[in-house]
Amino acid sequence: MDKQTQVELLDELVQLHQRKSPFLDEHWVRVDCERYRSEVVFARERERIHRGLPQIAAHVSALPGPGSFATVEVVGAPLLLTRDAEGRARAFHNICRHRGAQLVPEASGCKHRFSCPYHAWTWSNTGDLIAVPHEKSGFPGLNRADHGLHAVPCVEHAGWVWVDLAEGAERVDVPAHLGGMAADMEALAARDHVVFDSVTLDIAANWKLLVEGGLEAYHFRVAHRDTIAPLFLDNLSSYRCFGPHIRSILPRSTLPELADRPAGDWLLGEHANVLYSVFATAQFLVQEDHFIWIQSHPLDAGHTRLVLSTMIPRADNTPERQGYWKKNHALTVKTLIEDFDLAEGIQRGLRGGANRQLNFGRFEGALAAFNQSVDAAIA
Ligand code: FES
Ligand SMILES: [Fe+2]
């Protein structure tokens, strides 16, 4: 992010802090509870959003070189990612074309051919069917060219492997999807980071509740009183939308010090965390020396699988730093579990049916913006 934008973002928050005012939208809004518990709404979201827009399938380090592969699940679809001899990343449904067995059970490795564990139909890492046991007697006339692995459009962009699971999609246009957020995504320099540690959590809550949990600082003082609350200012954060994507600025408690320092010295990363919510299932929480990648995989209206990864600069992955990063990762997981426990409580309450609507205050405007983007996408 350029220096001038950093100063403007900090200045806006310094001024709000001096006026003792939160960052306010014009109105507060109510949203209908059905959006969090209805399987009908969820089915539309799955079609139009989760499987209708580009999704991050992996960090590029999951495919370190030609012949490498990784298996992942993207919003419930098991995928096989490979890197072919030319170095191109590819994605396929990790499903056998004979009778549908899961083709590759391993999480990752290096292989140029994949043999099904059921009857050993075998494919190359470019998805071509290359062997069928007893083919002549069992499948006379089988056209191998029609039985390649089901390919999914796949592209590498800004350090991530992206896929598009939309029916009939032919390519993944990530820059068009990211729009005004593209430059910030490049600036994250994800390519120069590695996954230090990851945890997968199955959470009994709607995926939108989990996204919303990161979009306001109203809850910090209360919900995170035992973890990060002292590190942040009470109920102060700002946001800006780039199409459906949101950049939130979460100032740390050192922000007021800036008032006495020349703006030329101000650096956003020293005084604020930045949360990028890339519509709709990825969030990147940028801290001073690393970032957290939160990838959600909505499973149904009331269940979401989340993968939390602590991403650290490759050059900083040294033996002396392991203890520091471990501590960081543990604090992140502990803090986010505080959020997820609350979301599970909300989801249980939604089943009970007491509330028909939920309320977003004027300082929770990013939640309203996010939900408007969801509505626009499924309209
Ligand atoms: S199901 Fe894969 S070879 Fe039969
Ligand atoms: Fe939180």
Short mmCIF file of C-alpha atoms and ligand atoms in Angstrom, two decimals:
data_model
loop_
_atom_site.label_atom_id
_atom_site.label_comp_id
_atom_site.label_asym_id
_atom_site.label_seq_id
_atom_site.Cartn_x
_atom_site.Cartn_y
_atom_site.Cartn_z
CA MET A 1 0.00 0.00 0.00
CA ASP A 2 1.45 3.38 -0.92
CA LYS A 3 2.66 5.71 1.80
CA GLN A 4 -0.02 8.34 1.20
CA THR A 5 -2.85 5.82 1.60
CA GLN A 6 -1.25 4.53 4.80
CA VAL A 7 -1.08 8.05 6.22
CA GLU A 8 -4.67 8.82 5.19
CA LEU A 9 -5.99 5.64 6.80
CA LEU A 10 -4.07 6.31 10.01
CA ASP A 11 -5.00 9.98 10.07
CA GLU A 12 -8.69 9.20 9.79
CA LEU A 13 -8.44 6.92 12.83
CA VAL A 14 -6.22 9.31 14.83
CA GLN A 15 -8.82 12.03 14.33
CA LEU A 16 -11.69 9.75 15.31
CA HIS A 17 -9.80 8.70 18.42
CA GLN A 18 -9.20 12.35 19.35
CA ARG A 19 -12.91 13.08 18.90
CA LYS A 20 -13.71 9.92 20.90
CA SER A 21 -15.86 8.71 18.03
CA PRO A 22 -16.04 5.33 16.34
CA PHE A 23 -16.05 5.05 12.53
CA LEU A 24 -19.76 5.36 11.78
CA ASP A 25 -22.00 4.44 8.87
CA GLU A 26 -25.05 6.59 8.33
CA HIS A 27 -27.59 4.04 9.56
CA TRP A 28 -27.73 0.93 11.63
CA VAL A 29 -29.42 -2.01 9.98
CA ARG A 30 -31.30 -5.21 10.71
CA VAL A 31 -30.87 -8.48 8.86
CA ASP A 32 -33.21 -11.43 8.74
CA CYS A 33 -32.12 -14.54 10.67
CA GLU A 34 -33.19 -16.81 7.81
CA ARG A 35 -30.02 -15.88 5.97
CA TYR A 36 -28.01 -17.83 8.54
CA ARG A 37 -30.18 -20.92 8.98
CA SER A 38 -31.99 -21.55 5.70
CA GLU A 39 -30.69 -24.40 3.53
CA VAL A 40 -32.48 -22.75 0.59
CA VAL A 41 -30.40 -19.60 1.03
CA PHE A 42 -27.30 -21.75 1.51
CA ALA A 43 -27.93 -23.66 -1.73
CA ARG A 44 -28.05 -20.34 -3.63
CA GLU A 45 -24.87 -19.16 -1.94
CA ARG A 46 -23.15 -22.42 -2.85
CA GLU A 47 -24.10 -22.11 -6.49
CA ARG A 48 -23.50 -18.39 -6.95
CA ILE A 49 -20.73 -17.66 -4.46
CA HIS A 50 -18.81 -20.67 -3.12
CA ARG A 51 -18.84 -22.51 -6.43
CA GLY A 52 -19.61 -19.50 -8.57
CA LEU A 53 -16.56 -17.33 -7.86
CA PRO A 54 -12.82 -17.98 -7.90
CA GLN A 55 -11.62 -19.66 -4.72
CA ILE A 56 -8.19 -20.12 -3.22
CA ALA A 57 -7.34 -23.83 -3.22
CA ALA A 58 -3.82 -23.64 -1.78
CA HIS A 59 -0.77 -21.53 -1.15
CA VAL A 60 1.75 -21.95 -4.01
CA SER A 61 4.16 -23.71 -1.65
CA ALA A 62 1.78 -26.70 -1.70
CA LEU A 63 3.14 -27.41 -5.22
CA PRO A 64 6.87 -26.83 -4.83
CA GLY A 65 8.07 -28.21 -8.18
CA PRO A 66 7.25 -30.25 -11.31
CA GLY A 67 5.70 -33.58 -10.31
CA SER A 68 4.46 -32.33 -6.96
CA PHE A 69 0.84 -32.80 -5.98
CA ALA A 70 -1.50 -31.92 -3.13
CA THR A 71 -5.03 -32.97 -2.29
CA VAL A 72 -7.38 -30.37 -0.86
CA GLU A 73 -11.07 -29.83 -0.29
CA VAL A 74 -12.52 -26.62 -1.62
CA VAL A 75 -16.01 -25.86 -0.31
CA GLY A 76 -16.70 -29.56 0.00
CA ALA A 77 -15.22 -30.64 -3.36
CA PRO A 78 -12.20 -32.98 -3.10
CA LEU A 79 -9.54 -31.73 -5.54
CA LEU A 80 -6.19 -32.98 -6.75
CA LEU A 81 -3.68 -30.21 -7.50
CA THR A 82 -0.64 -31.09 -9.59
CA ARG A 83 2.32 -29.30 -11.11
CA ASP A 84 3.14 -30.71 -14.53
CA ALA A 85 6.56 -31.11 -16.18
CA GLU A 86 6.30 -27.57 -17.62
CA GLY A 87 5.68 -26.17 -14.14
CA ARG A 88 2.02 -25.39 -14.72
CA ALA A 89 -0.39 -25.84 -11.81
CA ARG A 90 -3.46 -27.91 -12.62
CA ALA A 91 -6.56 -28.93 -10.70
CA PHE A 92 -8.81 -31.95 -11.07
CA HIS A 93 -11.64 -33.47 -9.14
CA ASN A 94 -9.95 -36.12 -7.00
CA ILE A 95 -12.46 -38.67 -8.18
CA CYS A 96 -11.92 -41.82 -10.23
CA ARG A 97 -13.69 -41.91 -13.60
CA HIS A 98 -14.40 -45.66 -13.26
CA ARG A 99 -16.70 -45.92 -10.26
CA GLY A 100 -15.98 -42.76 -8.36
CA ALA A 101 -13.47 -43.81 -5.70
CA GLN A 102 -11.29 -41.13 -4.17
CA LEU A 103 -8.31 -41.29 -6.47
CA VAL A 104 -5.46 -39.93 -4.34
CA PRO A 105 -5.61 -40.46 -0.58
CA GLU A 106 -2.26 -38.85 0.33
CA ALA A 107 -2.16 -35.19 1.36
CA SER A 108 0.84 -34.31 -0.79
CA GLY A 109 3.98 -35.67 -2.42
CA CYS A 110 5.68 -36.13 -5.75
CA LYS A 111 4.15 -38.42 -8.40
CA HIS A 112 3.74 -38.34 -12.15
CA ARG A 113 0.93 -40.89 -12.32
CA PHE A 114 -2.01 -41.62 -10.07
CA SER A 115 -3.42 -45.10 -9.79
CA CYS A 116 -6.86 -45.60 -8.25
CA PRO A 117 -6.74 -47.68 -5.06
CA TYR A 118 -9.88 -49.59 -6.14
CA HIS A 119 -9.16 -51.18 -9.59
CA ALA A 120 -6.04 -49.30 -10.65
CA TRP A 121 -7.28 -47.12 -13.50
CA THR A 122 -4.35 -44.74 -13.84
CA TRP A 123 -3.96 -41.11 -14.92
CA SER A 124 -0.98 -38.87 -15.65
CA ASN A 125 -0.50 -35.64 -13.70
CA THR A 126 -1.98 -33.81 -16.68
CA GLY A 127 -5.19 -35.80 -16.21
CA ASP A 128 -4.85 -38.23 -19.14
CA LEU A 129 -6.10 -41.78 -18.65
CA ILE A 130 -3.06 -43.98 -19.27
CA ALA A 131 -3.95 -47.45 -17.95
CA VAL A 132 -7.10 -49.57 -17.50
CA PRO A 133 -6.61 -53.13 -16.25
CA HIS A 134 -8.44 -55.72 -18.43
CA GLU A 135 -9.57 -52.90 -20.68
CA LYS A 136 -10.20 -55.00 -23.83
CA SER A 137 -12.46 -57.54 -22.14
CA GLY A 138 -14.21 -55.23 -19.71
CA PHE A 139 -14.56 -51.95 -21.58
CA PRO A 140 -14.38 -52.70 -25.32
CA GLY A 141 -14.33 -49.49 -27.32
CA LEU A 142 -13.57 -47.30 -24.30
CA ASN A 143 -12.41 -43.91 -25.52
CA ARG A 144 -9.64 -42.97 -23.10
CA ALA A 145 -9.71 -39.37 -24.28
CA ASP A 146 -13.25 -39.08 -22.91
CA HIS A 147 -12.17 -40.39 -19.53
CA GLY A 148 -9.51 -37.93 -18.45
CA LEU A 149 -9.79 -36.64 -14.90
CA HIS A 150 -12.43 -33.92 -14.62
CA ALA A 151 -10.34 -30.76 -14.84
CA VAL A 152 -11.14 -27.62 -12.87
CA PRO A 153 -9.91 -24.25 -14.18
CA CYS A 154 -6.86 -23.33 -12.17
CA VAL A 155 -4.35 -20.48 -12.14
CA GLU A 156 -1.59 -19.17 -9.90
CA HIS A 157 -1.96 -15.56 -8.87
CA ALA A 158 -0.32 -13.45 -6.15
CA GLY A 159 1.14 -16.50 -4.43
CA TRP A 160 -2.04 -18.57 -4.36
CA VAL A 161 -3.48 -21.41 -6.43
CA TRP A 162 -7.00 -20.38 -7.47
CA VAL A 163 -9.74 -22.57 -8.89
CA ASP A 164 -13.20 -21.95 -10.27
CA LEU A 165 -15.73 -24.68 -9.52
CA ALA A 166 -18.55 -23.03 -11.47
CA GLU A 167 -20.39 -25.31 -13.87
CA GLY A 168 -18.92 -24.76 -17.35
CA ALA A 169 -16.14 -22.40 -16.18
CA GLU A 170 -13.25 -22.40 -18.64
CA ARG A 171 -10.73 -20.16 -16.92
CA VAL A 172 -10.21 -18.38 -13.63
CA ASP A 173 -9.95 -14.62 -14.01
CA VAL A 174 -8.50 -13.64 -10.65
CA PRO A 175 -7.57 -10.00 -11.46
CA ALA A 176 -11.14 -9.35 -12.64
CA HIS A 177 -12.44 -10.98 -9.45
CA LEU A 178 -10.13 -9.00 -7.16
CA GLY A 179 -10.72 -5.68 -8.93
CA GLY A 180 -9.59 -2.80 -6.70
CA MET A 181 -8.18 -5.25 -4.13
CA ALA A 182 -5.67 -6.74 -6.60
CA ALA A 183 -2.79 -4.39 -5.75
CA ASP A 184 -3.14 -5.01 -2.01
CA MET A 185 -3.17 -8.77 -2.64
CA GLU A 186 0.11 -8.47 -4.58
CA ALA A 187 1.55 -6.34 -1.78
CA LEU A 188 0.88 -9.13 0.71
CA ALA A 189 3.79 -10.92 -1.01
CA ALA A 190 2.28 -14.32 -0.21
CA ARG A 191 4.84 -15.91 -2.56
CA ASP A 192 7.62 -14.96 -0.16
CA HIS A 193 5.85 -16.54 2.81
CA VAL A 194 5.52 -20.11 4.01
CA VAL A 195 2.84 -21.83 6.04
CA PHE A 196 4.35 -22.00 9.54
CA ASP A 197 1.46 -23.93 11.06
CA SER A 198 -2.18 -24.65 10.26
CA VAL A 199 -5.19 -25.87 12.13
CA THR A 200 -8.47 -27.16 10.71
CA LEU A 201 -11.60 -26.53 12.76
CA ASP A 202 -15.12 -27.81 12.14
CA ILE A 203 -17.46 -25.16 13.46
CA ALA A 204 -21.21 -25.53 13.92
CA ALA A 205 -22.04 -22.09 12.56
CA ASN A 206 -23.01 -20.45 9.31
CA TRP A 207 -20.00 -19.28 7.27
CA LYS A 208 -21.21 -15.66 7.25
CA LEU A 209 -21.18 -15.45 11.04
CA LEU A 210 -17.50 -16.45 10.92
CA VAL A 211 -16.64 -13.78 8.34
CA GLU A 212 -18.59 -11.17 10.32
CA GLY A 213 -16.62 -11.98 13.47
CA GLY A 214 -13.57 -10.25 11.97
CA LEU A 215 -15.30 -7.19 10.60
CA GLU A 216 -15.75 -5.06 13.71
CA ALA A 217 -13.78 -4.05 16.80
CA TYR A 218 -16.91 -3.53 18.93
CA HIS A 219 -16.45 -6.95 20.54
CA PHE A 220 -12.72 -6.78 21.32
CA ARG A 221 -13.05 -5.26 24.79
CA VAL A 222 -15.61 -7.86 25.84
CA ALA A 223 -15.09 -11.08 23.91
CA HIS A 224 -11.29 -10.90 23.82
CA ARG A 225 -10.74 -9.47 27.30
CA ASP A 226 -8.43 -12.38 28.20
CA THR A 227 -6.42 -12.35 24.97
CA ILE A 228 -5.93 -9.41 22.60
CA ALA A 229 -8.20 -6.67 24.00
CA PRO A 230 -5.34 -4.68 25.61
CA LEU A 231 -3.52 -4.53 22.28
CA PHE A 232 -6.34 -2.61 20.55
CA LEU A 233 -8.39 0.53 21.01
CA ASP A 234 -11.96 0.06 22.13
CA ASN A 235 -14.48 -0.11 19.28
CA LEU A 236 -12.32 1.65 16.72
CA SER A 237 -11.89 0.29 13.21
CA SER A 238 -12.53 1.56 9.71
CA TYR A 239 -13.33 -0.19 6.47
CA ARG A 240 -13.45 0.31 2.75
CA CYS A 241 -15.12 -1.83 0.11
CA PHE A 242 -13.53 -2.78 -3.19
CA GLY A 243 -16.54 -4.27 -4.94
CA PRO A 244 -17.54 -7.16 -2.66
CA HIS A 245 -14.10 -7.29 -0.99
CA ILE A 246 -13.45 -5.40 2.23
CA ARG A 247 -10.30 -3.91 3.72
CA SER A 248 -10.67 -3.30 7.46
CA ILE A 249 -8.17 -1.29 9.48
CA LEU A 250 -7.89 -2.33 13.13
CA PRO A 251 -5.73 0.21 14.98
CA ARG A 252 -3.58 -1.00 17.86
CA SER A 253 -3.39 0.81 21.18
CA THR A 254 -0.20 2.62 20.03
CA LEU A 255 -2.19 4.67 17.49
CA PRO A 256 -2.61 7.79 19.71
CA GLU A 257 1.21 8.18 19.82
CA LEU A 258 1.11 9.19 16.17
CA ALA A 259 -0.55 12.52 16.94
CA ASP A 260 2.83 13.80 18.22
CA ARG A 261 4.90 12.46 15.33
CA PRO A 262 5.32 13.82 11.79
CA ALA A 263 3.13 11.99 9.28
CA GLY A 264 6.26 11.21 7.25
CA ASP A 265 7.20 8.66 9.95
CA TRP A 266 3.84 6.91 10.06
CA LEU A 267 3.68 3.29 8.97
CA LEU A 268 0.35 1.51 8.92
CA GLY A 269 1.82 -1.87 9.87
CA GLU A 270 3.34 -0.46 13.06
CA HIS A 271 0.04 0.80 14.43
CA ALA A 272 -2.73 -1.26 12.91
CA ASN A 273 -3.64 -4.71 11.73
CA VAL A 274 -5.29 -4.92 8.35
CA LEU A 275 -7.93 -7.51 7.58
CA TYR A 276 -8.60 -8.28 3.94
CA SER A 277 -11.88 -10.11 3.41
CA VAL A 278 -11.61 -11.50 -0.10
CA PHE A 279 -15.13 -12.32 -1.15
CA ALA A 280 -16.29 -14.62 -0.07
CA THR A 281 -14.34 -17.26 1.83
CA ALA A 282 -10.79 -15.99 2.37
CA GLN A 283 -9.58 -13.53 4.97
CA PHE A 284 -6.03 -12.31 5.52
CA LEU A 285 -5.23 -10.71 8.83
CA VAL A 286 -2.01 -8.76 8.35
CA GLN A 287 0.03 -8.20 11.49
CA GLU A 288 3.30 -6.37 11.89
CA ASP A 289 5.65 -9.17 10.76
CA HIS A 290 3.40 -11.92 9.38
CA PHE A 291 -0.17 -12.63 8.36
CA ILE A 292 -2.92 -15.10 9.12
CA TRP A 293 -4.81 -16.85 6.33
CA ILE A 294 -8.33 -17.85 7.27
CA GLN A 295 -10.01 -20.00 4.65
CA SER A 296 -13.58 -21.05 5.19
CA HIS A 297 -15.28 -24.00 3.54
CA PRO A 298 -19.03 -23.67 4.00
CA LEU A 299 -20.50 -27.18 4.33
CA ASP A 300 -24.18 -26.43 4.96
CA ALA A 301 -26.21 -23.63 6.49
CA GLY A 302 -25.05 -24.48 9.99
CA HIS A 303 -21.56 -25.90 9.47
CA THR A 304 -18.27 -24.52 8.24
CA ARG A 305 -14.79 -25.99 8.05
CA LEU A 306 -12.13 -23.37 8.70
CA VAL A 307 -8.44 -23.65 8.02
CA LEU A 308 -6.32 -21.14 9.93
CA SER A 309 -2.74 -20.77 8.79
CA THR A 310 0.03 -18.63 10.20
CA MET A 311 2.01 -17.34 7.20
CA ILE A 312 5.54 -16.16 7.95
CA PRO A 313 8.23 -14.62 5.73
CA ARG A 314 10.33 -17.42 4.26
CA ALA A 315 13.52 -15.65 5.34
CA ASP A 316 12.25 -15.53 8.92
CA ASN A 317 11.63 -19.27 9.20
CA THR A 318 14.85 -19.85 11.14
CA PRO A 319 15.49 -22.19 14.10
CA GLU A 320 15.87 -19.24 16.51
CA ARG A 321 12.48 -17.84 15.51
CA GLN A 322 10.45 -21.06 15.93
CA GLY A 323 9.51 -20.31 19.54
CA TYR A 324 8.32 -16.81 18.63
CA TRP A 325 6.15 -18.03 15.76
CA LYS A 326 4.75 -20.89 17.84
CA LYS A 327 3.65 -18.41 20.49
CA ASN A 328 2.08 -16.19 17.84
CA HIS A 329 0.23 -19.06 16.22
CA ALA A 330 -1.10 -20.25 19.59
CA LEU A 331 -2.40 -16.75 20.48
CA THR A 332 -4.10 -16.43 17.09
CA VAL A 333 -5.82 -19.78 17.41
CA LYS A 334 -6.91 -19.05 20.99
CA THR A 335 -8.29 -15.63 20.03
CA LEU A 336 -10.15 -16.86 16.97
CA ILE A 337 -11.64 -19.76 18.92
CA GLU A 338 -13.14 -17.13 21.22
CA ASP A 339 -14.91 -15.76 18.12
CA PHE A 340 -15.94 -19.18 16.83
CA ASP A 341 -17.40 -20.26 20.19
CA LEU A 342 -19.58 -17.14 20.10
CA ALA A 343 -20.64 -17.92 16.53
CA GLU A 344 -21.65 -21.45 17.53
CA GLY A 345 -23.74 -19.95 20.34
CA ILE A 346 -25.45 -17.63 17.85
CA GLN A 347 -26.20 -20.55 15.54
CA ARG A 348 -27.73 -22.55 18.39
CA GLY A 349 -29.87 -19.53 19.24
CA LEU A 350 -30.97 -19.21 15.62
CA ARG A 351 -32.28 -22.77 15.74
CA GLY A 352 -34.31 -21.85 18.80
CA GLY A 353 -35.99 -19.11 16.79
CA ALA A 354 -36.23 -16.38 19.45
CA ASN A 355 -34.79 -13.65 17.19
CA ARG A 356 -36.26 -12.90 13.79
CA GLN A 357 -33.61 -10.30 13.05
CA LEU A 358 -30.11 -9.38 14.13
CA ASN A 359 -28.81 -5.82 14.48
CA PHE A 360 -25.67 -4.23 13.04
CA GLY A 361 -24.74 -0.91 14.69
CA ARG A 362 -23.40 2.08 12.79
CA PHE A 363 -19.85 1.03 13.79
CA GLU A 364 -20.56 -2.46 12.40
CA GLY A 365 -21.08 -1.14 8.90
CA ALA A 366 -18.67 -3.63 7.32
CA LEU A 367 -21.05 -6.43 8.34
CA ALA A 368 -23.89 -4.73 6.51
CA ALA A 369 -21.69 -4.19 3.45
CA PHE A 370 -20.63 -7.85 3.43
CA ASN A 371 -24.22 -9.06 3.68
CA GLN A 372 -25.29 -6.69 0.90
CA SER A 373 -22.60 -8.23 -1.32
CA VAL A 374 -23.90 -11.70 -0.49
CA ASP A 375 -27.44 -10.61 -1.35
CA ALA A 376 -26.30 -9.05 -4.62
CA ALA A 377 -24.41 -12.21 -5.57
CA ILE A 378 -27.38 -14.53 -5.00
CA ALA A 379 -30.12 -12.19 -6.25
S1 FES B 1 -13.20 -47.00 -8.85
FE1 FES B 1 -11.25 -46.35 -9.50
S2 FES B 1 -10.49 -47.93 -10.69
FE2 FES B 1 -12.42 -48.60 -10.07
FE FE B 2 -12.82 -11.42 17.36
#
